[in-house]
Coordinates of C-alpha atoms and ligand atoms in Angstrom, one line a residue:
M487 CA 15.6 106.5 8.2
W488 CA 18.2 107.4 10.9
I489 CA 21.1 105.1 11.9
V490 CA 22.7 105.5 15.4
P491 CA 25.4 102.8 15.6
E492 CA 26.4 101.0 18.8
G493 CA 29.8 102.8 18.9
E494 CA 28.1 106.2 19.3
I495 CA 25.8 105.4 22.2
A496 CA 28.4 105.8 25.0
G497 CA 29.0 109.4 23.8
L498 CA 25.3 110.2 23.5
M499 CA 23.5 108.7 26.5
T500 CA 23.8 109.7 30.1
R501 CA 22.5 107.8 33.1
E502 CA 20.2 110.8 33.8
A503 CA 18.7 110.6 30.2
A504 CA 18.1 106.8 30.7
F505 CA 16.6 107.3 34.1
D506 CA 14.1 109.9 32.8
A507 CA 13.2 107.8 29.8
V508 CA 12.5 104.7 31.9
E509 CA 10.7 106.6 34.6
Q510 CA 8.4 108.2 32.0
V511 CA 7.6 104.9 30.2
F512 CA 6.9 103.1 33.5
A513 CA 4.4 105.9 34.3
A514 CA 2.8 105.5 30.8
M515 CA 2.5 101.7 31.2
A516 CA 0.8 102.1 34.6
G517 CA -1.5 104.8 33.2
G518 CA -2.6 102.5 30.4
A519 CA -1.0 104.7 27.6
A520 CA 1.8 102.2 26.8
C521 CA 1.8 98.5 26.3
N522 CA 4.3 95.8 25.6
F523 CA 3.7 93.2 22.9
P524 CA 4.1 89.4 23.6
V525 CA 7.8 88.5 23.6
V526 CA 9.2 86.1 21.0
R527 CA 12.3 84.2 22.1
E528 CA 13.6 81.2 20.1
A529 CA 16.6 78.9 20.1
L530 CA 18.1 79.2 16.6
G531 CA 19.6 75.7 16.5
H532 CA 22.8 77.5 15.3
E533 CA 25.7 78.7 17.5
E534 CA 23.5 77.7 20.5
A535 CA 22.0 81.2 20.1
L536 CA 18.8 82.5 21.6
Y537 CA 17.1 85.2 19.5
G538 CA 13.9 87.2 19.9
F539 CA 11.9 90.3 19.7
K540 CA 10.6 92.6 22.4
G541 CA 8.2 95.3 21.0
G542 CA 5.6 97.8 22.2
F543 CA 3.9 101.1 21.7
D544 CA 4.0 104.1 24.0
G545 CA 1.1 106.3 23.1
A546 CA 2.2 108.9 25.6
G547 CA 5.7 109.3 24.2
M548 CA 4.6 108.3 20.7
V549 CA 7.3 105.6 20.4
L550 CA 6.7 102.4 18.4
G551 CA 9.2 99.7 17.7
L552 CA 11.0 96.6 18.8
K553 CA 14.3 95.3 20.1
A554 CA 15.7 92.4 18.1
G555 CA 18.5 90.4 19.6
G556 CA 19.6 87.8 22.0
Y557 CA 22.4 85.7 23.4
W558 CA 25.2 84.1 21.4
P559 CA 27.2 82.2 24.0
H560 CA 30.4 81.7 21.9
N561 CA 30.8 85.3 20.8
A562 CA 33.4 86.3 23.4
A563 CA 35.6 83.4 22.8
R564 CA 35.3 83.1 19.0
R565 CA 34.8 86.7 17.8
G566 CA 35.9 89.0 20.6
L567 CA 32.3 90.3 20.8
I568 CA 30.0 90.4 23.8
N569 CA 27.6 87.6 24.1
H570 CA 24.4 89.7 24.3
Q571 CA 23.7 91.4 21.0
S572 CA 20.7 93.6 20.2
S573 CA 19.5 96.4 17.9
V574 CA 16.4 98.6 18.3
F575 CA 14.2 99.5 15.4
L576 CA 11.8 102.5 15.7
F577 CA 8.8 103.2 13.5
D578 CA 6.7 106.3 12.9
P579 CA 3.5 105.6 14.8
D580 CA 1.5 107.8 12.4
S581 CA 2.5 105.9 9.2
G582 CA 4.3 102.7 10.2
Q583 CA 7.4 103.8 8.2
V584 CA 10.7 102.7 9.6
K585 CA 12.3 105.7 11.5
A586 CA 15.6 104.5 13.0
M587 CA 17.9 101.7 13.8
V588 CA 19.8 102.2 17.1
G589 CA 22.5 100.0 18.6
G590 CA 21.0 98.2 21.6
N591 CA 23.9 96.7 23.5
L592 CA 24.9 99.5 25.9
L593 CA 21.4 100.8 26.0
T594 CA 20.3 97.5 27.5
A595 CA 22.7 97.9 30.4
L596 CA 21.7 101.5 30.8
R597 CA 17.9 100.9 30.8
T598 CA 18.3 97.9 33.2
A599 CA 20.3 100.0 35.6
A600 CA 17.8 102.9 35.2
A601 CA 15.0 100.6 36.2
S602 CA 16.5 99.6 39.6
A603 CA 17.5 103.3 40.1
V604 CA 14.0 104.4 39.5
S605 CA 12.8 101.9 42.1
I606 CA 15.3 103.1 44.6
R607 CA 14.3 106.7 44.0
H608 CA 10.7 105.9 44.6
L609 CA 10.8 103.1 47.2
A610 CA 14.0 103.2 49.3
R611 CA 13.9 105.0 52.7
D612 CA 15.1 108.6 52.3
D613 CA 17.8 107.9 55.0
A614 CA 19.3 104.8 53.2
K615 CA 23.0 104.8 53.9
V616 CA 24.3 101.3 53.0
L617 CA 23.9 99.8 49.5
G618 CA 24.2 96.0 49.1
M619 CA 25.2 94.4 45.8
I620 CA 24.6 90.7 45.0
G621 CA 26.3 89.7 41.8
A622 CA 29.4 91.2 40.1
G623 CA 28.9 90.4 36.4
H624 CA 28.6 92.6 33.4
Q625 CA 25.4 94.5 34.6
A626 CA 26.5 95.0 38.2
A627 CA 28.8 98.0 37.7
F628 CA 26.1 99.8 35.7
Q629 CA 23.6 99.0 38.4
L630 CA 25.9 100.3 41.2
R631 CA 26.7 103.6 39.4
A632 CA 23.0 104.4 38.8
A633 CA 21.9 103.4 42.3
L634 CA 24.5 105.5 44.0
E635 CA 23.0 108.6 42.5
Q636 CA 19.6 108.1 44.2
R637 CA 20.5 108.5 47.9
D638 CA 23.3 109.8 50.1
F639 CA 24.9 106.4 50.4
E640 CA 27.9 106.2 52.7
K641 CA 29.0 102.6 52.1
V642 CA 28.7 99.8 49.6
I643 CA 28.8 96.1 50.6
G644 CA 28.9 93.2 48.1
W645 CA 28.5 89.5 47.7
N646 CA 29.4 87.4 44.7
R647 CA 29.7 83.6 44.2
N648 CA 33.2 84.3 43.0
P649 CA 34.4 87.1 45.5
G650 CA 37.4 87.9 43.3
K651 CA 35.0 89.7 40.8
L652 CA 33.9 92.1 43.5
A653 CA 37.1 94.2 42.9
R654 CA 35.3 95.8 39.9
L655 CA 32.5 97.0 42.2
A656 CA 35.0 98.2 44.8
E657 CA 36.5 100.4 42.0
V658 CA 33.1 101.8 41.1
A659 CA 32.4 102.6 44.8
G660 CA 35.8 104.2 45.1
E661 CA 35.1 106.4 42.0
A662 CA 32.1 107.8 44.0
G663 CA 34.4 108.2 47.1
L664 CA 32.7 105.4 49.0
P665 CA 34.2 102.5 51.0
F666 CA 33.4 99.0 49.8
E667 CA 33.3 95.8 51.9
A668 CA 32.9 92.2 50.6
V669 CA 30.5 90.4 52.9
E670 CA 28.9 87.0 53.5
L671 CA 25.2 86.9 52.8
E672 CA 24.5 87.3 56.5
G673 CA 26.3 90.7 56.3
M674 CA 23.5 92.0 54.0
V675 CA 21.4 92.8 57.2
E676 CA 23.5 96.0 57.2
A677 CA 22.1 97.2 53.9
D678 CA 19.2 99.7 53.5
A679 CA 18.9 99.0 49.8
I680 CA 20.0 95.8 47.9
I681 CA 20.3 95.0 44.2
T682 CA 20.4 91.4 43.1
I683 CA 21.8 91.0 39.6
T684 CA 22.9 87.4 39.1
S685 CA 21.9 84.6 36.7
S686 CA 21.1 82.2 39.5
F687 CA 18.5 79.4 39.3
A688 CA 18.3 79.0 43.1
P689 CA 17.6 81.5 45.9
I690 CA 20.6 83.4 47.2
L691 CA 19.2 86.1 49.4
G692 CA 17.2 84.6 52.3
A693 CA 14.5 86.2 54.5
G694 CA 17.0 86.2 57.4
H695 CA 19.6 88.2 55.4
V696 CA 17.4 91.3 55.2
S697 CA 16.6 93.9 57.8
P698 CA 13.2 95.7 58.2
G699 CA 12.9 98.8 56.1
T700 CA 15.1 97.5 53.3
H701 CA 14.3 98.1 49.6
I702 CA 15.4 95.2 47.3
A703 CA 15.6 95.6 43.5
C704 CA 15.6 92.0 42.1
M705 CA 17.0 92.5 38.6
G706 CA 18.6 89.2 37.6
T707 CA 15.5 87.0 37.2
D708 CA 14.1 87.5 33.7
T709 CA 13.5 83.9 32.6
V710 CA 11.3 81.0 33.8
G711 CA 13.3 79.1 36.4
K712 CA 15.7 81.8 37.5
Q713 CA 15.6 82.8 41.2
E714 CA 17.6 85.1 43.4
V715 CA 15.5 85.6 46.5
E716 CA 13.7 83.2 48.9
A717 CA 10.0 83.1 48.1
E718 CA 9.2 83.7 51.8
L719 CA 10.8 87.1 51.6
L720 CA 8.4 88.2 48.9
A721 CA 5.5 87.1 51.1
R722 CA 6.7 89.5 53.8
A723 CA 7.4 92.4 51.5
T724 CA 5.3 95.0 49.6
L725 CA 5.8 94.1 46.0
F726 CA 6.3 96.3 42.9
T727 CA 7.3 95.5 39.3
D728 CA 7.7 96.9 35.9
E729 CA 5.0 94.7 34.4
V730 CA 2.8 92.4 36.6
A731 CA 2.2 89.8 33.8
Q732 CA 6.0 89.2 33.5
S733 CA 6.6 89.4 37.2
V734 CA 4.3 86.4 37.9
T735 CA 5.5 84.3 35.0
L736 CA 9.2 84.9 34.5
G737 CA 10.2 87.4 37.1
E738 CA 11.3 86.9 40.7
A739 CA 7.7 86.6 41.9
Q740 CA 7.1 83.4 39.8
H741 CA 8.2 81.2 42.6
A742 CA 6.2 82.9 45.4
V743 CA 3.2 82.8 43.0
A744 CA 3.7 79.1 42.3
A745 CA 4.0 78.4 46.0
G746 CA 0.7 80.2 46.6
L747 CA 2.4 82.8 48.8
V748 CA 1.4 85.8 46.7
G749 CA -0.8 86.5 43.7
A750 CA -0.8 89.0 40.8
G751 CA -3.1 91.3 42.8
D752 CA -0.4 91.7 45.5
I753 CA 2.0 93.2 42.9
T754 CA 1.8 96.9 42.0
P755 CA 3.3 98.5 38.8
L756 CA 6.1 100.9 39.9
G757 CA 4.5 103.4 37.5
A758 CA 1.6 103.7 39.8
V759 CA 3.9 105.0 42.5
I760 CA 5.5 107.4 40.0
N761 CA 1.9 108.5 39.0
A762 CA 1.1 108.9 42.7
T763 CA -1.9 106.5 42.4
H764 CA -0.2 104.2 44.9
P765 CA 1.6 105.5 48.0
G766 CA 4.6 103.2 47.6
R767 CA 6.5 102.8 50.9
T768 CA 4.2 103.6 53.8
G769 CA 6.6 102.9 56.8
A770 CA 10.2 102.9 57.9
E771 CA 10.0 99.2 58.8
E772 CA 8.4 98.0 55.6
I773 CA 10.4 95.8 53.2
T774 CA 9.8 96.8 49.6
I775 CA 10.8 94.7 46.6
F776 CA 11.0 95.8 43.0
D777 CA 10.8 92.8 40.6
G778 CA 12.6 94.2 37.5
T779 CA 11.8 91.8 34.7
G780 CA 12.9 94.0 31.8
V781 CA 10.3 95.1 29.2
G782 CA 10.6 96.1 25.5
L783 CA 9.2 99.6 26.2
Q784 CA 12.3 100.3 28.3
D785 CA 14.5 99.6 25.3
L786 CA 12.4 101.7 23.0
A787 CA 12.3 104.6 25.5
V788 CA 16.1 104.8 25.8
A789 CA 16.6 104.2 22.1
D790 CA 14.3 107.1 21.3
A791 CA 16.2 109.3 23.8
A792 CA 19.5 108.3 22.1
L793 CA 18.0 109.0 18.7
Q794 CA 16.8 112.5 19.7
R795 CA 20.2 113.3 21.1
A796 CA 22.0 111.9 18.0
I797 CA 19.8 114.0 15.6
A798 CA 20.3 117.1 17.8
T799 CA 24.1 116.7 17.8
G800 CA 24.5 115.7 14.2
I801 CA 25.7 112.2 15.1
A802 CA 22.8 110.3 13.4
T803 CA 23.3 109.2 9.8
K804 CA 20.3 109.6 7.5
V805 CA 19.8 107.0 4.8
K806 CA 17.1 106.9 2.1
I807 CA 14.4 104.3 2.4
Ligands
NAD1141 P1 27.0 87.9 33.8 O1 27.1 86.6 33.2 O2 28.0 88.9 33.4 O3 27.1 87.8 35.4 C1 26.4 86.8 36.1 C2 26.4 87.0 37.6 O4 25.6 86.0 38.2 C3 27.8 86.9 38.2 O5 27.9 87.7 39.3 C4 27.8 85.4 38.7 O6 28.7 85.2 39.8 C5 26.4 85.3 39.2 N1 25.9 83.9 39.2 C6 25.7 83.1 38.1 N2 25.2 81.9 38.5 C7 25.1 82.0 39.9 C8 24.6 81.1 40.9 N3 24.2 79.9 40.6 N4 24.6 81.5 42.2 C9 25.1 82.8 42.5 N5 25.5 83.6 41.6 C10 25.5 83.3 40.3 O7 25.5 88.4 33.6 P2 25.0 89.9 33.6 O8 25.0 90.4 32.2 O9 25.6 90.7 34.6 O10 23.4 89.6 33.9 C11 23.1 89.2 35.2 C12 21.6 88.7 35.1 O11 20.8 89.8 34.8 C13 21.3 87.7 34.1 O12 20.4 86.7 34.7 C14 20.6 88.4 33.0 O13 19.7 87.6 32.2 C15 19.8 89.5 33.8 N6 19.4 90.6 33.1 C16 18.2 91.2 33.5 C17 17.7 92.3 32.8 C18 16.4 92.9 33.3 O14 15.9 93.8 32.6 N7 15.9 92.5 34.4 C19 18.5 92.9 31.8 C20 19.8 92.4 31.5 C21 20.2 91.3 32.2

């Protein structure tokens, strides 16, 4: 089996490679060639850790495996490690033999950023100029970098509960040669595309904060109870997601569904737009929302891309099984 340790991922993976891997697997999911397995997530009763498995099989890309990992809230303070820890295990789909272990921490950020970038590529207006960021935590800078590559953005605006943290996003915008402005939520009406990436449990972005024609990638809500966007806004928008079953149960749409404002039938897999079996955005005034819940197949897709690059460049270590 091959081993690709966490420390090698940054030198191996590019945003483009992550984008391509995620776009392809979304297409395979919508076409019925790839499916995610039920997610296991358990409290360990040790270190207050949450641990689990996200697996799946992509019969188009021939990728089988799982991501094992979770959240250890005391890692940063006690061990100088990041709190999210994960590893991806890939298996030979022909034999079931273990094929590779790939470090999953950086890959998680890259695949999550790739998902919203794919949604912007396929759903934002072509003339989108202003990108709005809500949230300025660990994931936000990855999100911003990937999004800026999808349109000729001219300005970035941002809101965070603690505005001091927005300095990091201003730096990232500056690296791309773009001005950055910290705004109140009302200021988001200027945005043509918005990414929400917080761990909020109450709506932040209201229906009145969004202009017609905006695309919103809701990326923070990946758990029952979390919420970033007012349910009424989903009722007014055309809805897309990575996986409908997750969107209605633990994604941003869970609240609009519970309120009876939308149903599973109102939500389209983004892969259908990629496969051109759904038209995606149909007008310049339409609000589109991508509910990015995060699926195991995304992790497997980027891990497989990293593995192929690691083998090709001699970075992967082979061990006997
Ligand atoms: P982080 O802890 O580094 O940052 C959290 C962010 O949320 C900060 O900007 C913080 O100010 C904001 N926030 C927290 N509580 C808030 C509240 N009540 N109101 C307003 N803002 C609040 O976290 P991160 O690693 O950047 O992750 C952000 C979110 O994205 C988390 O919810 C995480 O679970 C989720 N996530 C989703 C995916 C996916 O595939 N969809 C993948 C990774 C992470």
